[in-house]
Tab-separated table of C-alpha atoms in Angstrom:
chain	number	residue	atom	x	y	z
A	1	MET	CA	-5.123	187.128	104.804
A	2	LYS	CA	-5.428	186.349	101.100
A	3	ARG	CA	-6.896	189.796	100.492
A	4	ILE	CA	-3.909	191.389	102.219
A	5	PHE	CA	-1.408	189.625	100.057
A	6	LEU	CA	-3.417	190.467	96.921
A	7	TYR	CA	-3.223	194.152	97.784
A	8	LEU	CA	0.476	194.060	98.545
A	9	LEU	CA	1.416	191.910	95.588
A	10	SER	CA	-0.544	194.137	93.213
A	11	ALA	CA	1.062	197.296	94.553
A	12	LEU	CA	4.605	196.023	94.883
A	13	MET	CA	5.000	194.065	91.670
A	14	ALA	CA	2.899	196.196	89.268
A	15	THR	CA	3.731	193.756	86.509
A	16	THR	CA	1.578	192.112	83.906
A	17	ALA	CA	0.834	188.857	82.193
A	18	MET	CA	3.227	186.863	84.320
A	19	ALA	CA	1.989	183.540	83.043
A	20	GLN	CA	0.258	184.004	79.716
A	21	ASN	CA	1.553	180.555	78.775
A	22	SER	CA	3.642	177.861	80.418
A	23	GLU	CA	6.791	178.795	78.503
A	24	LEU	CA	6.666	182.434	79.606
A	25	SER	CA	5.888	181.406	83.176
A	26	GLU	CA	9.037	179.292	83.326
A	27	ARG	CA	11.250	182.092	82.052
A	28	PHE	CA	9.634	184.991	83.927
A	29	ASN	CA	12.400	186.295	86.180
A	30	PRO	CA	12.074	189.992	87.080
A	31	GLU	CA	14.377	191.765	89.499
A	32	ILE	CA	12.920	191.867	93.000
A	33	TYR	CA	13.240	194.901	95.261
A	34	GLY	CA	11.554	196.704	98.135
A	35	VAL	CA	9.978	200.171	98.266
A	36	THR	CA	8.581	199.817	94.770
A	37	SER	CA	7.168	203.339	94.847
A	38	LEU	CA	10.705	204.711	94.400
A	39	ALA	CA	10.599	203.416	90.827
A	40	ILE	CA	7.249	204.995	89.906
A	41	ALA	CA	7.377	208.170	87.838
A	42	PRO	CA	5.356	210.752	89.820
A	43	ASP	CA	4.791	213.651	87.411
A	44	ALA	CA	2.401	213.968	84.507
A	45	ARG	CA	4.875	215.498	82.063
A	46	ALA	CA	7.248	212.528	82.148
A	47	GLY	CA	4.291	210.167	82.461
A	48	ALA	CA	2.923	211.457	79.146
A	49	MET	CA	6.283	210.900	77.413
A	50	GLY	CA	6.655	207.199	78.118
A	51	ASP	CA	8.088	207.753	81.620
A	52	MET	CA	11.082	209.676	80.267
A	53	GLY	CA	12.679	212.606	82.098
A	54	VAL	CA	16.404	212.303	82.711
A	55	ALA	CA	17.375	214.523	79.750
A	56	THR	CA	14.291	216.677	79.118
A	57	ASP	CA	14.218	220.416	79.856
A	58	ALA	CA	14.394	221.383	83.520
A	59	ASP	CA	11.220	221.894	85.528
A	60	ALA	CA	10.096	221.674	89.154
A	61	ASN	CA	9.785	217.865	88.902
A	62	SER	CA	13.449	217.255	88.046
A	63	GLN	CA	14.151	215.922	91.543
A	64	PHE	CA	12.922	212.430	90.675
A	65	TRP	CA	14.672	212.237	87.316
A	66	ASN	CA	17.856	214.289	87.426
A	67	CYS	CA	18.449	216.980	90.049
A	68	ALA	CA	21.412	218.282	88.001
A	69	LYS	CA	18.865	219.981	85.722
A	70	TYR	CA	17.697	222.482	88.327
A	71	PRO	CA	20.292	225.246	87.638
A	72	TRP	CA	18.951	225.375	84.080
A	73	ASN	CA	15.498	226.524	85.154
A	74	ILE	CA	14.562	229.993	83.926
A	75	ALA	CA	12.481	230.662	87.044
A	76	ARG	CA	14.255	231.475	90.290
A	77	ALA	CA	12.053	229.080	92.271
A	78	GLY	CA	9.154	226.709	91.739
A	79	VAL	CA	7.059	224.027	93.376
A	80	SER	CA	4.786	221.282	92.054
A	81	ALA	CA	2.346	218.704	93.381
A	82	SER	CA	1.530	215.452	91.563
A	83	TYR	CA	-1.114	212.807	92.143
A	84	THR	CA	-1.497	209.345	90.621
A	85	PRO	CA	-4.304	206.841	91.349
A	86	TRP	CA	-2.253	203.657	90.991
A	87	LEU	CA	-3.370	200.219	89.719
A	88	ARG	CA	-6.969	201.334	89.672
A	89	LYS	CA	-7.969	198.454	87.360
A	90	ILE	CA	-7.169	195.984	90.157
A	91	VAL	CA	-7.908	197.717	93.447
A	92	THR	CA	-9.018	201.089	94.744
A	93	GLY	CA	-7.373	203.241	97.382
A	94	ILE	CA	-3.790	202.957	96.092
A	95	ASN	CA	-2.301	206.327	95.185
A	96	LEU	CA	0.982	208.164	94.867
A	97	ALA	CA	1.331	211.789	95.950
A	98	ASN	CA	4.484	213.800	95.381
A	99	VAL	CA	5.520	217.378	96.184
A	100	SER	CA	8.792	218.820	94.876
A	101	GLY	CA	10.393	222.231	94.687
A	102	PHE	CA	13.612	224.104	94.018
A	103	TYR	CA	15.367	227.401	94.590
A	104	ARG	CA	18.207	228.660	92.418
A	105	ILE	CA	21.149	230.186	94.267
A	106	GLY	CA	22.676	232.794	92.018
A	107	ASP	CA	23.091	231.800	88.397
A	108	TYR	CA	24.935	228.504	88.729
A	109	SER	CA	23.533	226.371	91.558
A	110	ALA	CA	20.283	225.265	93.152
A	111	ILE	CA	18.870	223.458	96.158
A	112	SER	CA	15.813	221.248	95.855
A	113	GLY	CA	13.724	218.734	97.715
A	114	SER	CA	10.731	216.450	97.469
A	115	LEU	CA	8.340	214.425	99.589
A	116	ARG	CA	6.647	211.340	98.208
A	117	TYR	CA	3.873	209.298	99.819
A	118	PHE	CA	2.605	206.001	98.430
A	119	GLY	CA	-0.559	204.915	100.240
A	120	MET	CA	-2.311	201.567	99.775
A	121	GLY	CA	-5.552	202.393	101.514
A	122	GLU	CA	-6.979	200.410	104.392
A	123	VAL	CA	-6.518	196.647	104.300
A	124	SER	CA	-8.391	194.245	106.570
A	125	THR	CA	-7.768	190.640	107.513
A	126	THR	CA	-10.122	187.998	106.169
A	127	ALA	CA	-11.752	187.675	109.579
A	128	GLY	CA	-12.106	191.433	109.820
A	129	ASP	CA	-10.527	191.549	113.265
A	130	TYR	CA	-7.607	193.751	112.232
A	131	SER	CA	-6.968	196.427	109.631
A	132	PHE	CA	-3.948	198.483	108.705
A	133	SER	CA	-2.891	201.159	106.234
A	134	PRO	CA	0.402	200.236	104.559
A	135	TYR	CA	2.438	203.065	103.086
A	136	GLU	CA	5.848	204.044	101.745
A	137	MET	CA	7.365	207.489	102.123
A	138	ALA	CA	10.565	209.192	100.983
A	139	LEU	CA	11.989	212.601	101.835
A	140	ASP	CA	15.007	213.950	99.992
A	141	VAL	CA	17.100	217.074	99.496
A	142	ALA	CA	19.579	217.860	96.748
A	143	TYR	CA	22.232	220.318	95.677
A	144	SER	CA	23.161	220.900	92.042
A	145	ARG	CA	25.658	223.167	90.298
A	146	MET	CA	26.713	224.134	86.808
A	147	LEU	CA	30.407	223.279	86.395
A	148	THR	CA	30.670	224.801	82.921
A	149	GLN	CA	28.348	226.726	80.626
A	150	THR	CA	27.027	223.426	79.256
A	151	PHE	CA	27.468	220.844	82.041
A	152	SER	CA	26.077	220.406	85.551
A	153	MET	CA	26.052	217.803	88.314
A	154	GLY	CA	23.812	217.138	91.293
A	155	VAL	CA	23.716	215.034	94.456
A	156	ALA	CA	20.576	214.065	96.372
A	157	MET	CA	20.212	212.434	99.796
A	158	ARG	CA	17.073	210.417	100.597
A	159	PHE	CA	15.451	209.062	103.765
A	160	ILE	CA	12.974	206.226	103.212
A	161	LEU	CA	10.218	204.701	105.346
A	162	SER	CA	8.237	201.581	104.455
A	163	ASN	CA	5.447	200.387	106.735
A	164	MET	CA	4.014	197.058	105.580
A	165	ASN	CA	2.931	195.823	109.000
A	166	TYR	CA	0.010	193.397	108.773
A	167	ASP	CA	0.653	191.612	112.075
A	168	PRO	CA	-0.761	193.401	115.148
A	169	ALA	CA	1.776	191.585	117.317
A	170	GLN	CA	4.681	192.966	115.268
A	171	GLU	CA	5.842	196.261	116.741
A	172	ALA	CA	8.927	197.040	114.649
A	173	ALA	CA	7.731	196.513	111.096
A	174	THR	CA	8.599	199.953	109.723
A	175	GLY	CA	11.628	199.671	107.453
A	176	LYS	CA	14.089	202.547	107.269
A	177	ALA	CA	16.801	203.198	104.716
A	178	PHE	CA	19.054	205.918	103.312
A	179	ALA	CA	19.983	206.414	99.686
A	180	ALA	CA	21.681	208.895	97.379
A	181	ASP	CA	21.493	210.029	93.748
A	182	ILE	CA	24.432	211.137	91.598
A	183	THR	CA	23.330	212.902	88.418
A	184	MET	CA	24.776	214.671	85.382
A	185	TYR	CA	23.257	216.879	82.707
A	186	ARG	CA	24.627	218.547	79.608
A	187	GLN	CA	22.864	220.967	77.276
A	188	GLY	CA	24.260	222.526	74.139
A	189	TYR	CA	23.042	224.403	71.088
A	190	PHE	CA	23.627	223.985	67.370
A	191	MET	CA	22.236	225.437	64.175
A	192	VAL	CA	20.063	223.608	61.654
A	193	GLY	CA	19.673	226.069	58.809
A	194	ASN	CA	18.547	229.265	60.512
A	195	ARG	CA	17.078	227.449	63.525
A	196	GLU	CA	18.888	227.267	66.852
A	197	CYS	CA	18.247	223.770	68.217
A	198	SER	CA	19.190	222.336	71.591
A	199	MET	CA	20.560	218.898	72.360
A	200	SER	CA	20.842	217.535	75.893
A	201	TRP	CA	21.800	214.306	77.567
A	202	GLY	CA	21.445	213.134	81.134
A	203	LEU	CA	22.859	210.372	83.301
A	204	ALA	CA	21.439	209.490	86.717
A	205	LEU	CA	22.460	206.875	89.275
A	206	THR	CA	19.600	206.804	91.764
A	207	ASN	CA	18.652	205.086	95.026
A	208	ILE	CA	22.190	204.037	95.833
A	209	GLY	CA	22.148	203.163	99.512
A	210	SER	CA	21.420	200.663	102.203
A	211	LYS	CA	19.113	197.678	102.051
A	212	ILE	CA	15.790	197.870	103.846
A	213	ASN	CA	14.347	195.419	106.355
A	214	MET	CA	10.601	195.530	106.958
A	215	GLY	CA	10.985	194.323	110.541
A	216	ASN	CA	9.077	191.064	110.144
A	217	SER	CA	11.312	189.708	107.377
A	218	THR	CA	14.327	187.459	107.800
A	219	HIS	CA	16.166	189.117	104.916
A	220	ALA	CA	16.701	192.761	103.976
A	221	GLU	CA	15.578	193.806	100.511
A	222	PHE	CA	17.408	195.810	97.875
A	223	LEU	CA	16.258	199.323	97.044
A	224	PRO	CA	15.448	199.955	93.357
A	225	ALA	CA	18.882	201.358	92.516
A	226	MET	CA	19.001	202.176	88.831
A	227	MET	CA	21.041	203.821	86.125
A	228	ARG	CA	19.266	206.040	83.587
A	229	LEU	CA	20.737	207.423	80.387
A	230	GLY	CA	18.782	209.673	78.072
A	231	ILE	CA	19.023	212.122	75.201
A	232	ASN	CA	16.628	214.869	74.129
A	233	MET	CA	16.485	217.298	71.201
A	234	THR	CA	14.381	220.459	70.786
A	235	VAL	CA	13.747	221.935	67.337
A	236	PRO	CA	11.936	225.294	66.940
A	237	ILE	CA	9.778	225.489	63.826
A	238	ASN	CA	9.020	229.199	64.115
A	239	GLU	CA	8.360	231.800	66.767
A	240	TYR	CA	5.326	229.966	68.139
A	241	ASN	CA	5.902	226.266	67.464
A	242	LYS	CA	8.592	223.834	68.589
A	243	PHE	CA	9.051	220.075	68.908
A	244	SER	CA	11.060	218.023	71.385
A	245	PHE	CA	11.760	214.333	71.143
A	246	GLY	CA	14.045	211.938	72.943
A	247	ALA	CA	14.841	208.442	74.134
A	248	GLU	CA	15.864	206.936	77.434
A	249	VAL	CA	17.134	203.589	78.671
A	250	TYR	CA	17.489	202.419	82.250
A	251	LYS	CA	18.610	199.341	84.115
A	252	LEU	CA	17.943	198.253	87.682
A	253	CYS	CA	21.302	197.966	89.433
A	254	ILE	CA	20.335	195.111	91.728
A	255	PRO	CA	21.206	191.401	91.496
A	256	THR	CA	18.903	189.045	89.658
A	257	LYS	CA	17.551	186.433	92.031
A	258	PRO	CA	19.005	182.995	91.113
A	259	VAL	CA	16.560	180.395	89.825
A	260	GLN	CA	16.420	176.896	91.219
A	261	GLY	CA	18.078	174.254	89.071
A	262	GLU	CA	16.122	171.264	87.853
A	263	ASP	CA	18.264	168.835	89.870
A	264	GLU	CA	18.865	171.180	92.792
A	265	SER	CA	17.286	170.309	96.124
A	266	PRO	CA	15.354	172.982	98.055
A	267	GLU	CA	18.006	172.915	100.767
A	268	ASP	CA	20.860	173.481	98.308
A	269	TYR	CA	18.873	176.231	96.590
A	270	GLU	CA	18.252	178.056	99.860
A	271	ARG	CA	21.933	177.763	100.727
A	272	ARG	CA	22.892	179.206	97.332
A	273	LEU	CA	20.374	182.041	97.754
A	274	GLU	CA	21.905	182.921	101.103
A	275	GLU	CA	25.446	182.992	99.708
A	276	ASP	CA	24.864	184.521	96.263
A	277	TYR	CA	21.878	186.787	96.836
A	278	TYR	CA	20.763	187.628	100.374
A	279	SER	CA	24.281	188.179	101.712
A	280	VAL	CA	25.266	190.526	98.854
A	281	SER	CA	25.584	194.151	99.977
A	282	SER	CA	23.767	196.897	98.118
A	283	ILE	CA	26.987	198.367	96.701
A	284	ALA	CA	28.352	194.972	95.640
A	285	GLY	CA	24.947	194.268	94.132
A	286	ILE	CA	25.317	197.225	91.762
A	287	PHE	CA	28.429	195.712	90.178
A	288	LYS	CA	27.016	192.192	90.354
A	289	SER	CA	23.865	193.274	88.507
A	290	PHE	CA	25.739	193.736	85.215
A	291	GLY	CA	26.711	190.087	84.842
A	292	ASP	CA	24.666	187.784	87.061
A	293	ALA	CA	21.550	187.039	84.989
A	294	PRO	CA	21.007	183.247	84.731
A	295	GLY	CA	20.423	183.583	80.991
A	296	GLY	CA	23.739	185.318	80.352
A	297	PHE	CA	24.121	188.318	78.049
A	298	LYS	CA	20.734	187.755	76.451
A	299	GLU	CA	18.955	188.094	79.779
A	300	GLU	CA	21.123	191.042	80.795
A	301	PHE	CA	19.976	192.840	77.651
A	302	GLN	CA	16.361	191.956	78.481
A	303	GLU	CA	16.773	193.858	81.757
A	304	LEU	CA	17.036	197.155	79.872
A	305	ARG	CA	13.847	199.238	79.855
A	306	TRP	CA	13.248	201.730	77.049
A	307	SER	CA	11.244	204.950	76.843
A	308	PHE	CA	10.556	207.182	73.848
A	309	GLY	CA	8.756	210.511	74.010
A	310	ALA	CA	7.804	213.607	72.049
A	311	GLU	CA	6.431	217.016	72.968
A	312	TYR	CA	4.827	219.760	70.900
A	313	THR	CA	4.663	223.285	72.350
A	314	TYR	CA	2.630	226.185	71.019
A	315	ASN	CA	3.568	229.693	72.114
A	316	ASP	CA	5.172	228.288	75.301
A	317	ARG	CA	1.648	227.847	76.632
A	318	PHE	CA	-0.113	224.779	75.251
A	319	ILE	CA	1.660	221.407	75.095
A	320	LEU	CA	0.782	218.029	73.608
A	321	ARG	CA	2.798	214.931	74.511
A	322	ALA	CA	3.053	211.277	73.543
A	323	GLY	CA	5.382	208.399	74.330
A	324	TYR	CA	5.986	204.669	74.568
A	325	HIS	CA	7.518	202.487	77.269
A	326	TYR	CA	8.867	198.984	76.710
A	327	GLU	CA	9.803	196.309	79.229
A	328	ASN	CA	10.706	192.762	78.192
A	329	PRO	CA	7.929	190.179	78.831
A	330	HIS	CA	10.320	188.115	80.963
A	331	LYS	CA	11.186	191.120	83.155
A	332	GLY	CA	7.741	192.535	83.876
A	333	ASN	CA	6.030	193.043	80.499
A	334	ARG	CA	5.051	196.661	81.150
A	335	GLN	CA	4.426	197.923	77.645
A	336	TYR	CA	2.263	200.956	77.057
A	337	PHE	CA	1.632	204.107	75.046
A	338	THR	CA	1.175	207.387	76.859
A	339	VAL	CA	-0.483	210.665	75.895
A	340	GLY	CA	-0.954	213.929	77.703
A	341	ALA	CA	-1.365	217.676	77.580
A	342	GLY	CA	-0.283	220.703	79.545
A	343	LEU	CA	-1.237	224.335	80.019
A	344	HIS	CA	1.546	226.668	81.149
A	345	MET	CA	0.742	230.172	82.345
A	346	SER	CA	2.983	232.770	83.925
A	347	VAL	CA	1.985	231.737	87.454
A	348	PHE	CA	0.944	228.080	87.266
A	349	THR	CA	1.101	224.974	85.093
A	350	VAL	CA	-1.344	222.086	84.773
A	351	ASP	CA	-0.306	218.759	83.243
A	352	ALA	CA	-2.163	215.480	82.762
A	353	ALA	CA	-1.107	212.097	81.413
A	354	TYR	CA	-2.920	208.902	80.413
A	355	CYS	CA	-1.553	205.383	79.939
A	356	ILE	CA	-2.804	202.964	77.260
A	357	ALA	CA	-1.420	199.458	77.809
A	358	THR	CA	-0.442	197.308	74.836
A	359	ALA	CA	0.204	194.104	76.808
A	360	GLN	CA	-2.924	192.076	77.536
A	361	GLY	CA	-4.087	192.276	81.146
A	362	ASN	CA	-1.723	195.116	82.018
A	363	PRO	CA	-2.864	196.660	85.360
A	364	LEU	CA	-1.255	199.972	84.355
A	365	ASP	CA	-3.872	200.428	81.648
A	366	GLN	CA	-5.893	203.644	82.070
A	367	THR	CA	-3.487	204.995	84.684
A	368	MET	CA	-3.697	208.786	84.965
A	369	ARG	CA	-1.315	211.332	86.448
A	370	PHE	CA	-1.965	214.950	87.362
A	371	THR	CA	0.542	217.684	88.181
A	372	LEU	CA	-0.043	221.248	89.333
A	373	GLY	CA	2.981	223.541	89.384
A	374	PHE	CA	3.638	227.103	90.497
A	375	ASP	CA	6.289	229.541	89.290
A	376	LEU	CA	7.192	231.537	92.398
A	377	ASP	CA	8.705	234.320	90.268
A	378	GLY	CA	5.410	234.664	88.417
A	379	MET	CA	3.476	234.729	91.674
A	380	LYS	CA	5.790	237.398	93.053
A	381	ASP	CA	5.326	239.562	89.952
A	382	LEU	CA	1.545	239.064	90.011
A	383	PHE	CA	1.110	240.083	93.627
A	384	GLY	CA	3.618	242.910	93.166
A	385	ARG	CA	1.505	244.422	90.350
A	386	ARG	CA	-1.660	244.173	92.450
A	387	ARG	CA	-0.069	246.252	95.159
């Protein structure tokens, strides 16, 4: 069974250097939640920009980041498929696959959807008498609309499955949950000399919904509800060259699990956990998350994660990207640089991203993401000309 728990712990926590020294080990107190795959950036474009995407230009992968961006797409419709081999420095067989697409209705609204599958391969018991294939899956649909010439909003509904059954005698171990996203996006233009630049910001409240119970657990777990806020600026240099750069911050909107006091008995600690943590509803947990950290304001600030990214585009065809992601050592210690490139043609796009960890022992090091996208307008024009 030790191998099973190693697989699950590696996939669910995805954190690094938890105990580099005794002092850090004592203070390490990350937020704990279920269905970890809902917090993993699926697409290569955002993955190459430090996992930043709430305020960048609209594309087919906006469903994960900010569905309010979809009405801003130039194409009438598009679809993309992304693949990520996850935690490959620790184990093999863990991967994230994601398919998303959209269709613009008229000039001001859009519908969109996505399907995500997080597979952990086949896991066997130590004795080898039982094996299982744990997975997480999410299916969602969204509607977005431009409310003004510069501002849009979107709402997404999500159905979630999580199958972590490792007990052959356990029949009802598939957790089910529902969640929703509420997103906003604004894009405006301004002049810098004779250059028309664009400035956008985005706000997304995601995975707001029920808790999830895995079936063989005595307590339901919080979903990774989070609030993202980002800003992005695009500056054209000339007819063929332009730069985009931005920043993003997000916070998990779930309670921080209380730590046991030095003089607190295990019984009293369990009682306090039941009252102050396990019994908290998901909605109450959102409000509680902004002021419940044991370390006060300092620890609340440590719970903010930061992303910075830049993108260079040549002739709207070839793109280079780079970024950086920072997470406090006491809240996970995921710190890494990212790089990537993309090729955009009239019919399809290909994007790739690569992660370079800066924290020692980071299992995210050398993580790669791949995305293949299709512009359905371009495909329609291509096949129309052939006829």
